[in-house]
Structures are given as structure tokens and as C-alpha cells.
Coordinates of C-alpha atoms and ligand atoms in Angstrom, one line a residue:
X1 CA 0.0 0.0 0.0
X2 CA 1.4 3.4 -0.8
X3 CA -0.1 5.8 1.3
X4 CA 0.3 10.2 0.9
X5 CA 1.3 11.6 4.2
X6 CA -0.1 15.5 4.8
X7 CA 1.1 17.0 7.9
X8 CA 0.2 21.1 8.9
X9 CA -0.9 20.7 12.7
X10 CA 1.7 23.8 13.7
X11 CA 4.4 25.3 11.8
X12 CA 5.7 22.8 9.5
X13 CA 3.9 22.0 6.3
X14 CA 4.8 18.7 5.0
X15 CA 3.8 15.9 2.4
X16 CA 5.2 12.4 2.1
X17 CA 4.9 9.1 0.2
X18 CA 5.4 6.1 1.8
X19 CA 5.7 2.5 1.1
X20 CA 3.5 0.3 4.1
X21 CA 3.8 -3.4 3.8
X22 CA 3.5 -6.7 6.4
X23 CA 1.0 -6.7 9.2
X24 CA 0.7 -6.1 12.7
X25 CA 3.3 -7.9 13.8
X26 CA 5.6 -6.5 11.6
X27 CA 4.3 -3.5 9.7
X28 CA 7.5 -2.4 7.5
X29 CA 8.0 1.1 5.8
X30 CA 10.0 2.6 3.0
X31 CA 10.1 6.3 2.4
X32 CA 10.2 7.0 -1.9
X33 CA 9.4 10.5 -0.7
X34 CA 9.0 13.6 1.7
X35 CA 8.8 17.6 1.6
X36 CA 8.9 19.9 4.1
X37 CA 8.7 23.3 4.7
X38 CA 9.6 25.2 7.6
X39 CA 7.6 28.1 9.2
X40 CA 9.7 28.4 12.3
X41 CA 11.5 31.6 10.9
X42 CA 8.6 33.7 10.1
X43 CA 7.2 32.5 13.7
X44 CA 10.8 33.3 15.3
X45 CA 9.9 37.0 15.0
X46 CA 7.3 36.6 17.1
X47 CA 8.4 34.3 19.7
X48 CA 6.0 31.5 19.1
X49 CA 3.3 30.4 16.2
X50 CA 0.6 32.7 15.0
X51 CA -2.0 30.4 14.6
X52 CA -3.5 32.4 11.8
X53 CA -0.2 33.2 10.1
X54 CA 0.5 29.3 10.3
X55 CA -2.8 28.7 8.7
X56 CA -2.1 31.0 5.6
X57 CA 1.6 30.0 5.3
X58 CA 0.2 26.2 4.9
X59 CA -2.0 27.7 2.6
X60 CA 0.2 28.9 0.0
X61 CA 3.1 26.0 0.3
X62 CA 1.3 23.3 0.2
X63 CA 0.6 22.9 -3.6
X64 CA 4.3 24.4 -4.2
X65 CA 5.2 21.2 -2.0
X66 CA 3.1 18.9 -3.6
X67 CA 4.8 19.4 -7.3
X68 CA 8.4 19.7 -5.7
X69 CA 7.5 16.0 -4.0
X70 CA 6.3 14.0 -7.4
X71 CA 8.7 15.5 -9.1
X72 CA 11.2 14.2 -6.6
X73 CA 10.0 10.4 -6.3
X74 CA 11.4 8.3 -8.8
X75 CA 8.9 6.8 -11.4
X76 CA 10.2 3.4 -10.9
X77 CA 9.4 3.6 -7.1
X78 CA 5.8 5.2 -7.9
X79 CA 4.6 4.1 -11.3
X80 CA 2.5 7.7 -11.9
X81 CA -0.6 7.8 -14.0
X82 CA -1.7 10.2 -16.7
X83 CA -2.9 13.3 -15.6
X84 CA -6.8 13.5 -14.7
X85 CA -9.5 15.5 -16.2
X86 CA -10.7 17.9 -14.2
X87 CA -14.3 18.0 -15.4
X88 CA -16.9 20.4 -13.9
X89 CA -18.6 18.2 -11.4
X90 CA -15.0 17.5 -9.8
X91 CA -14.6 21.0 -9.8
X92 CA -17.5 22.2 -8.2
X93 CA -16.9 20.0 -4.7
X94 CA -13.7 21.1 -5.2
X95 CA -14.4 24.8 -5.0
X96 CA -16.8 23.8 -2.6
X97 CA -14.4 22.2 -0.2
X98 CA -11.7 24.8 -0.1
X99 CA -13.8 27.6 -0.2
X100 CA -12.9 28.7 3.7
X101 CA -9.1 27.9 1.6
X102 CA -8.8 31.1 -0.6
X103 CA -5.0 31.6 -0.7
X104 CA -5.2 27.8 -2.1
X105 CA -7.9 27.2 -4.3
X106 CA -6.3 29.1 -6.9
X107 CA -3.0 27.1 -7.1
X108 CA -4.8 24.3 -6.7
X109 CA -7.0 24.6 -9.5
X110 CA -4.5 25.8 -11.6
X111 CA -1.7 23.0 -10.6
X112 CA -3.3 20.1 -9.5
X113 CA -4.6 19.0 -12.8
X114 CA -1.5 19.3 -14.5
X115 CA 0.0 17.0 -12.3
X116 CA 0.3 12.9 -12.6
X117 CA -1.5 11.1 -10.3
X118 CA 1.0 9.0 -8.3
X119 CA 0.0 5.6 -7.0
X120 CA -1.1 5.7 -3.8
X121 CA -3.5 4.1 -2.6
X122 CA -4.8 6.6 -0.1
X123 CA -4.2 10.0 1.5
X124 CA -3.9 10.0 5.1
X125 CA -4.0 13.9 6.9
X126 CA -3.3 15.1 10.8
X127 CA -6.5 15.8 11.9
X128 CA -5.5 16.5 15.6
X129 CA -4.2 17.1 18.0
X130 CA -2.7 20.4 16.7
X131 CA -4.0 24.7 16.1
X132 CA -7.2 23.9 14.8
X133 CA -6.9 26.8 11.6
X134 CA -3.6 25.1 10.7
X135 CA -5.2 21.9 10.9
X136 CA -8.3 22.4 8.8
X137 CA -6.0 23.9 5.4
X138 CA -4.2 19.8 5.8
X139 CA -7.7 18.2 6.1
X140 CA -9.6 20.6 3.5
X141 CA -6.5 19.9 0.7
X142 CA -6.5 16.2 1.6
X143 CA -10.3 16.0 0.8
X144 CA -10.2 18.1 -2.4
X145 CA -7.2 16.0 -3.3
X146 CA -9.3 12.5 -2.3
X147 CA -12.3 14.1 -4.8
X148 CA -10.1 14.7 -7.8
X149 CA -7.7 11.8 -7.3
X150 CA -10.5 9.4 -6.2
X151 CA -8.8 8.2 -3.7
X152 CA -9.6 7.3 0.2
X153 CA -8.9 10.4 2.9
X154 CA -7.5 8.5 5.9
X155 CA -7.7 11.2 9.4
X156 CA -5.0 10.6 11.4
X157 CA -3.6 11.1 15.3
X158 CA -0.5 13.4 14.8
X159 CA 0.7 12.2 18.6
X160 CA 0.0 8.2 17.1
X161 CA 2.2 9.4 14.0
X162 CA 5.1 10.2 16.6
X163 CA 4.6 6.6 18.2
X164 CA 5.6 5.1 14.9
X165 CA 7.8 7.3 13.9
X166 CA 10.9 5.4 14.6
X167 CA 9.8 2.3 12.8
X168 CA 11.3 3.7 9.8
X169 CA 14.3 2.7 10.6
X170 CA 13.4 -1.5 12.0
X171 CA 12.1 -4.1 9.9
X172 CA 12.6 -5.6 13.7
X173 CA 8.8 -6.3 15.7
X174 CA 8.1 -4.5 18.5
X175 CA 7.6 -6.4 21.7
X176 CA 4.6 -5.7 23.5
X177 CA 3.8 -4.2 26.5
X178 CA 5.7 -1.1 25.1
X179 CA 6.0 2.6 26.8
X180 CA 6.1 5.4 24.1
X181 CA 7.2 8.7 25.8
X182 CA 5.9 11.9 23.8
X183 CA 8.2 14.9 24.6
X184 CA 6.6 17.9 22.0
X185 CA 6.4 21.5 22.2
X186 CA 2.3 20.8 23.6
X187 CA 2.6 17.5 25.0
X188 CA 4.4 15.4 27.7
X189 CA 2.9 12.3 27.9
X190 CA 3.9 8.3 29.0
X191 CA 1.9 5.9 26.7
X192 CA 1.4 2.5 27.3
X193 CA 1.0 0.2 24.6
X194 CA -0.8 -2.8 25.0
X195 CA -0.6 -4.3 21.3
X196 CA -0.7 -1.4 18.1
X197 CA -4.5 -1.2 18.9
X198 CA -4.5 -0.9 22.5
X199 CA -3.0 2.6 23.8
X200 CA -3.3 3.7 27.4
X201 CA -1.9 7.5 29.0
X202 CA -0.6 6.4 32.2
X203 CA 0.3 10.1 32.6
X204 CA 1.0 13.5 31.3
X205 CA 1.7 17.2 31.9
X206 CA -0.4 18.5 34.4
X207 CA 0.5 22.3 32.7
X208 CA 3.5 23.3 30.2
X209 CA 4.7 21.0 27.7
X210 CA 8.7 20.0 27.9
X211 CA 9.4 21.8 24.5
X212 CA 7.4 25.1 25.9
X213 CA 9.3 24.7 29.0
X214 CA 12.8 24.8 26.7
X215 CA 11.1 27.7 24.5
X216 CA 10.4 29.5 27.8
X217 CA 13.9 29.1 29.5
X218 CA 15.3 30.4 26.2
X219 CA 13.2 33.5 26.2
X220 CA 14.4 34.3 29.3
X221 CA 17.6 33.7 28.4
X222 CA 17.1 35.7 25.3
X223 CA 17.6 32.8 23.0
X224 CA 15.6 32.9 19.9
X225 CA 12.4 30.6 19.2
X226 CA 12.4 27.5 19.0
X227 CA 14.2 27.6 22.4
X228 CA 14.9 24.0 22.3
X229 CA 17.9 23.5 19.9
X230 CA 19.3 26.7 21.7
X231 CA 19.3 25.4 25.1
X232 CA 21.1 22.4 24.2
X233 CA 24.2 23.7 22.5
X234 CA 24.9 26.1 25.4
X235 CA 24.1 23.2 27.8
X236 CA 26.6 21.2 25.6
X237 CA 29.2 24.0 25.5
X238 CA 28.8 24.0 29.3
X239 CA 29.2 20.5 29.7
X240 CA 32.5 21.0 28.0
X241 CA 34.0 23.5 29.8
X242 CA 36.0 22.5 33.3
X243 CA 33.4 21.7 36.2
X244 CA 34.2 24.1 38.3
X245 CA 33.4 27.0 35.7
X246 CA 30.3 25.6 34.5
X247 CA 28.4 24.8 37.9
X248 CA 25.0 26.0 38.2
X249 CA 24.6 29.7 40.0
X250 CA 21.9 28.1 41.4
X251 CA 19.9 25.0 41.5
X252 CA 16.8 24.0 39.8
X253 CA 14.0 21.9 41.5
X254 CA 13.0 18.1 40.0
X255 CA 9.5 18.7 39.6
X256 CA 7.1 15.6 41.0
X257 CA 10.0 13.4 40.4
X258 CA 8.9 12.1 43.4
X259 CA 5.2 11.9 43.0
X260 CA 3.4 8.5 42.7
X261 CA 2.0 8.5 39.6
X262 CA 2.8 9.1 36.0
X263 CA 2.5 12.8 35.5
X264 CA 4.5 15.9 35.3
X265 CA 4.7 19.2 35.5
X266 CA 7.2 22.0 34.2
X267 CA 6.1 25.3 34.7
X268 CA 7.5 25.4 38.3
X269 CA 10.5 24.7 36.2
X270 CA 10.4 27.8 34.2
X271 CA 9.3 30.0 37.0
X272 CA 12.5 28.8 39.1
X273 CA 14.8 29.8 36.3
X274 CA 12.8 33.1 36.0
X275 CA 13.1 34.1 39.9
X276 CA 16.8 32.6 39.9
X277 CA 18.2 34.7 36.9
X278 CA 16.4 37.9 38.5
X279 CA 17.5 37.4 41.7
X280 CA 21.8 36.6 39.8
X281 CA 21.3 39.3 37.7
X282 CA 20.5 41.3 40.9
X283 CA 23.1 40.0 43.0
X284 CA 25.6 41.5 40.4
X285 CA 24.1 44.9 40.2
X286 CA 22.4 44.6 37.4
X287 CA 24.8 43.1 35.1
X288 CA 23.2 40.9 32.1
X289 CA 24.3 37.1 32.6
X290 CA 27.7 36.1 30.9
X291 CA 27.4 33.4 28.1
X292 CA 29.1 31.4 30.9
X293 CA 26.3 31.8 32.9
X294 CA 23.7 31.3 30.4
X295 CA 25.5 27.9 29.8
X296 CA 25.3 26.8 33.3
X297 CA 21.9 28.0 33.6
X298 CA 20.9 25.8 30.5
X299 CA 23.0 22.7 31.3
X300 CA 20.9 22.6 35.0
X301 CA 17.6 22.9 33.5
X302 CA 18.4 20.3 30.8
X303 CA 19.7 18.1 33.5
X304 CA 16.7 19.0 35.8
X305 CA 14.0 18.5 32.7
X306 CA 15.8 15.1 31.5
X307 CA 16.2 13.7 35.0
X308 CA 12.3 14.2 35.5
X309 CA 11.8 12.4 32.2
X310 CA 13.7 9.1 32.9
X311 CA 12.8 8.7 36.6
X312 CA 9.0 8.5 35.6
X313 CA 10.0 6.7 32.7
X314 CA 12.0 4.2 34.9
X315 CA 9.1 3.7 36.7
X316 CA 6.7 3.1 34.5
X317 CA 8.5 0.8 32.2
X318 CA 9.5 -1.6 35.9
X319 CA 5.9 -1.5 36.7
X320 CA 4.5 -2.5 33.4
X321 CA 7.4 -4.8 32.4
X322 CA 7.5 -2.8 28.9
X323 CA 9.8 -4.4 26.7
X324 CA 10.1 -1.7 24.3
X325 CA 10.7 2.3 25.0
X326 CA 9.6 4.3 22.7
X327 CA 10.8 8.4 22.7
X328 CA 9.2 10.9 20.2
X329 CA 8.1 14.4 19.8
X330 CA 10.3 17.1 18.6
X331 CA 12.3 17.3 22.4
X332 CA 13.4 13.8 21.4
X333 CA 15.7 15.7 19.1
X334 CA 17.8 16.6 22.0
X335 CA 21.5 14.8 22.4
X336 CA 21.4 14.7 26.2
X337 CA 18.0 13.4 26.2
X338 CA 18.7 10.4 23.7
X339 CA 21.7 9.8 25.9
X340 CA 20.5 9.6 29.5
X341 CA 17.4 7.4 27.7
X342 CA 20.1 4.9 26.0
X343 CA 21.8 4.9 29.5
X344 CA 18.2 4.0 31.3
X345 CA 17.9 1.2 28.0
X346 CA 20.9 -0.1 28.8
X347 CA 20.4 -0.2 32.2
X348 CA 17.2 -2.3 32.0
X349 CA 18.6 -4.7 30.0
X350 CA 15.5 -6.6 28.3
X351 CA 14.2 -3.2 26.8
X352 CA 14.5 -2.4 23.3
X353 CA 14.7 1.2 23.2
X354 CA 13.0 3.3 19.7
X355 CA 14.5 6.7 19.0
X356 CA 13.6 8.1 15.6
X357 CA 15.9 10.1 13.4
X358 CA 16.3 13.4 14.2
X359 CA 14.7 14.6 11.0
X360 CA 11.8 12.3 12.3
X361 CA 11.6 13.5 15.8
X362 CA 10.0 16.7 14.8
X363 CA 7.2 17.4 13.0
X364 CA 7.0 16.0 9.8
X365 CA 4.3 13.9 7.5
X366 CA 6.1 10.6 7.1
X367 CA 4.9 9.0 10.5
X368 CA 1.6 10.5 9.4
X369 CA 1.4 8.1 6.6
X370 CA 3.0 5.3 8.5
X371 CA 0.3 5.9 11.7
X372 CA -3.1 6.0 9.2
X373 CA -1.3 2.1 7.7
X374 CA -1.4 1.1 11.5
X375 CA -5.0 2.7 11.2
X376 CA -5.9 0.8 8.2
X377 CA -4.0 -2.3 9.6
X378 CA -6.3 -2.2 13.3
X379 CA -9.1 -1.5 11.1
X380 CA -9.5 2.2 13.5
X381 CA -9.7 3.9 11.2
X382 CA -10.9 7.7 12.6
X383 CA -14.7 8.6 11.2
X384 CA -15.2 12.1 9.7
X385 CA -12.6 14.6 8.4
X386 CA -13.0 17.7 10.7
X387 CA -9.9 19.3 12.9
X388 CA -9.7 17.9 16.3
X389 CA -7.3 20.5 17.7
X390 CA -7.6 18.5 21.4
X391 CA -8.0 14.6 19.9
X392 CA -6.0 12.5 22.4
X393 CA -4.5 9.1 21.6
X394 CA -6.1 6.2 20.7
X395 CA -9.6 8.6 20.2
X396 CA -11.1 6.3 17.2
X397 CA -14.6 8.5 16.9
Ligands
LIG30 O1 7.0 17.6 17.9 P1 7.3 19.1 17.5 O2 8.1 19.3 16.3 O3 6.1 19.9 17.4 C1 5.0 19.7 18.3 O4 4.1 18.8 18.0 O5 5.0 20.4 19.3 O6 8.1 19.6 18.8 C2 8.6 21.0 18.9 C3 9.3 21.2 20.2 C4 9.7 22.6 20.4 O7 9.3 23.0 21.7 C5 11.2 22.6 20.3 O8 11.8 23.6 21.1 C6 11.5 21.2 20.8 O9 10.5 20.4 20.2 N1 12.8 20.8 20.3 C7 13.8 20.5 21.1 C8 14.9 20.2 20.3 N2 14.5 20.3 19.0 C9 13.2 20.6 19.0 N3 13.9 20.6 22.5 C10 15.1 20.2 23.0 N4 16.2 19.9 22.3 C11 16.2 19.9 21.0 N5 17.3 19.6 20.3
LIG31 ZN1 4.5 17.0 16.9

């Protein structure tokens, strides 16, 4: 089955064709194609995503991506068909469809047609969790798309597509019970999975996302947006440095690393780093924080966030003897993370740990296409096309 991945939940527009073949036991992937484009620098200016600007940034890319993507796959890895007619009746639910879509009805109209249709077999589209106006220009293009092309629209869990994102890389099965952790710029969240059907939050952020808690420590520390790749080269550059030079000016808390359940919680985080660069920055009469400082300052709360993360991961995967860990979400992009998790792996002995790529760990529409073949394999597949912006995991209605 070759399945069309779209992807425009939050700042990244992104289309993908992948190759799904074997069953549950061992679904196997190969990617003949992806696109991607990047809003993050038009959203940098403003320290975070404009919903509305993210919505009419998809809008005007996504055809653009679309031709860049065929023209990229190789015909002997998609055999594409002729072009299709695009007769009145098509066009009419067309214009229909994306009428809320003005900045892309045009290029569509105007493009589409002239394209070849590839292959696939179906389209498969993020309908959630994600910004809701962002979400709707992925769905509303995957449906005109599904009219013209006659082809199936498959809705799809964009957390579920981070699951499975680093079975890219394995033809190897997973081994049930498995524990997926889900570190993103809006979620934090310890999954356990039962079988590829069965998918149970044991836990999750009981306020800021680990990414936002990264994006906020940077803003304070004047780092641009997306906070989190900053954070982690000064905590790197700090890690390098002779101990003694890069110890923390002061020390962060371990939110509920204690607590006895599943969840977390970083916004204590963020506020401690707040009140403790006010009260340095004080202390040394108002002079700004030293790029030693700010690398202390980041190496602490990447220590304090990733310390959190394993201990509760730890946990989890001891009480419900998971055999395979699982780490995705954008945050799972980060080296310290990946280590301290391949430490905790390694430490467990009988679990397999999953990282994906690091091009996978972030948003992007290959695992969206690889999650709605899970879908299609489990037979959940999600009714109705409409944006879910708050669709948790494993919501099949
Ligand atoms: O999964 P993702 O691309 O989008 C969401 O679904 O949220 O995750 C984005 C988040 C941002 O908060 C970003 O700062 C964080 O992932 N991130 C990182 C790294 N790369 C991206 N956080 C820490 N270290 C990184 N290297
Ligand atoms: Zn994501």
C-alpha cells in the first residue's frame, strides 16, 4: 500500500509518500518520498506560532510542496498515471471544499490538474491534536485531493504518528507491552501500549509541555524561538568546559520526580529559572548574565527536565514490564535526552529502546502516513474529516 502523508498541525507543512507493507506484527516502511517546509523563521519574529499566520503559510506552500514531491520520487518507485480531467462536477466540490481555503484554491485549480496522479493508494492527513486553523487547510486539501484523485482520505492522530515514527528505521517487531514517551512542544505524555490497537496514557503534563518549558527558559535567556535547539548547545558548550566554571549559579527543582504516579509538571521549572536569573542578575548589580552563565543556567535545566523524564520513565517501564521504550516528539531531538534514555535502556537490559531520526523527531508527514497504515491495519480507522485541535490518543470517533 502506498499511502500520501499531509502534515500542517503547527508550523511545518509537510507531504510524504510512503511505502507500508507486512501486518501487525511487523508493519514495514520505506520512504520514496518527503517535503517539508519550515515556518519556524517567520514565527521566530514573534516568539512563538501565530495560529493564523501558520494557517495561511500552509496555505500557500502546500501545492508548491506537492509538485516539488512528485517530481522528486522516482517513477520506478511510484509508477505515476496520466494526468486526470478535471471535469466540472470534480470542480465544483472542489471549489466547494476549499472555499474557507482562498490563498489555495487558486494554485490548486491551476496545478493540480496538470500534475500525474501518483499511486497511492490513499491520503492519510493530521487531523489533531494540533492549532485547529492550521489543521483544517491539511484536512480541506487532503479532501479536495481525495475528490479529484478518487482516492480514500484517511484522518490521522498526529501524537500516534510520533509513536511510529521510529519504525522507519526496524524491519525488527516490537515487543509488547511497550511505553512510548511523547516529549513535544504541547505535550508530555507516558503511553502505554498494549498491542498497536491498545493505547493507554498512564500520565501526562499537568501544565507546560517539555518543548514550551525549553522555548520558555530560552526567552528568558534571550535565545531565539524554537528555544529548544538553543538550550542544548549552550548546555553542551557548558558540559564542556572544566566543572568548576560551568556549575550551576543556582539550582533548579525536579518537579514531582517524586510523585506517585505518571504525570508531570514544568512550569514550576520555568518559573524557578525566572526568579533565579532575577535574583543573579541582581546580585551582580544589574549586570546581564555572561554566556558562561547562560550555559550553566541551561546545562541545569536540561539536567533537571531530563532527569524528571527518565525517573518517571524508569518507573513506568518496571511496573509494566515494557519491553520496548519508545521516545518521540520534537524534544526527542535533543543529544542529552537520547543519551541519559540509551543509558536507562541499557540499564534495563531486556528493553528495546525506539528513537527516531532526528529529522523524524520533529514534525513531519512521514509517520503520518505510517500511523493511518497502522489505522488501516487495526481497522480504527478515525470517522469524519473535521480538525480535532484537542484529539487525544487512541480517540477512534
Ligand atoms: O514535535 P514538535 O516538532 O512539534 C509539536 O508537535 O509540538 O516539537 C517541537 C518542540 C519545540 O518546543 C522545540 O523547542 C522542541 O520540540 N525541540 C527541542 C529540540 N529540538 C526541538 N527541544 C530540546 N532539544 C532539541 N534539540
Ligand atoms: Zn509534533
Amino acid at each position: 500500500m502506498i499511502i500520501l502523508g499531509v502534515e500542517t498541525s503547527c508550523d511545518e507543512t509537510a507531504l510524504s509518500l510512503v511505502r507500508c507493507e507486512g501486518d501487525l506484527t511487523a508493519p514495514r516502511f520505506e520512504l520514496l518520498g518527503a517535503t517539508l517546509f519550515s515556518q519556524i523563521a517567520i514565527h521566530a519574529e514573534y516568539g512563538g506560532v501565530y495560529p493564523n499566520l501558520a494557517r495561511r503559510e500552509h496555505q500557500k506552500n502546500i501545492v508548491p510542496l506537492l509538485i516539488e514531491l512528485l517530481k522528486k520520487v522516482p517513477t520506478e518507485k511510484v509508477a505515476h498515471g496520466a494526468t486526470i480531467a478535471m471535469t466540472p462536477e470534480k470542480e465544483n466540490i472542489v471549489r466547494g471544499i476549499l472555499a474557507r481555503e482562498q490563498e489555495l484554491i487558486g494554485a490548486f485549480l491551476a496545478e493540480v490538474p496538470r500534475l500525474p496522479r501518483p499511486k497511492a493508494d490513499a491520503i492519510a492527513v493530521t487531523m489533531g491534536p494540533g492549532l485547529e486553523p492550521a489543521l483544517w487547510v491539511g484536512i480541506n486539501f487532503a479532501k479536495a485531493l481525495g475528490v479529484y484523485w478518487d482516492s480514500p482520505v484517511i484522518p490521522t492522530n498526529h501524537m500516534e504518528g510520533h509513536i511510529i515514527s521510529p519504525l522507519l528505521a526496524t524491519a525488527k517487531p516490537v515487543a509488547f507491552p511497550g511505553l512510548a514517551l511523547l516529549i513535544s512542544g504541547g505535550h508530555t505524555e507516558l503511553v502505554l501500549l498494549r498491542s498497536w490497537r491498545d493505547f493507554q496514557i498512564l500520565g501526562a503534563t499537568r501544565d507546560d509541555a517539555v518543548g514550551e518549558a525549553f522555548d520558555k527558559v530560552a526567552r528568558i535567556l534571550g535565545l531565539p524561538y524554537p528555544g529548544g535547539p538553543e538550550i542544548s548547545k549552550l548546555a553542551a558548550r557548558a558540559r564542556q568546559h572544566s566543572s568548576e566554571k560551568s556549575s550551576a549559579p543556582f539550582k533548579l527543582p525536579r518537579p514531582m520526580i517524586a510523585s506517585d504516579d505518571f504525570d508531570f509538571s514544568f512550569a514550576g521549572l520555568k518559573t524557578a529559572v525566572l526568579y533565579g536569573v532575577q535574583n543573579l542578575i541582581k546580585a551582580q548589580k544589574d549586570a546581564p548574565l555572561s554566556e558562561t552563565q547562560k550555559e550553566a543556567i541551561a546545562a541545569e535545566f536540561e539536567d533537571a527536565a531530563t532527569e524528571v523524564l527518565v525517573s518517571k520513565t524508569r518507573k513506568a517501564l518496571e511496573k509494566y514490564a515494557a519491553q520496548t521504550l519508545i521516545i518521540g516528539g520534537g524534544v526527542s531531538a535533543n543529544n542529552h535526552i537520547r543519551e541519559a534514555f540509551e543509558v536507562l535502556a541499557r540499564e534495563q537490559g531486556s528493553t528495546e529502546l525506539l528513537l527516531p531520526s532526528r529529522d523524524l523527531a520533529t514534525d513531519n508527514a512521514v509517520m503520518i502516513a505510517m500511523a493511518a497504515y497502522l489505522d488501516h491495519l487495526t481497522g480504527s480507522l478515525k470517522n469524519g474529516l473535521f480538525a480535532r485541535g484537542n484529539a487525544k490518543i487512541g480517540t477512534k470517533a
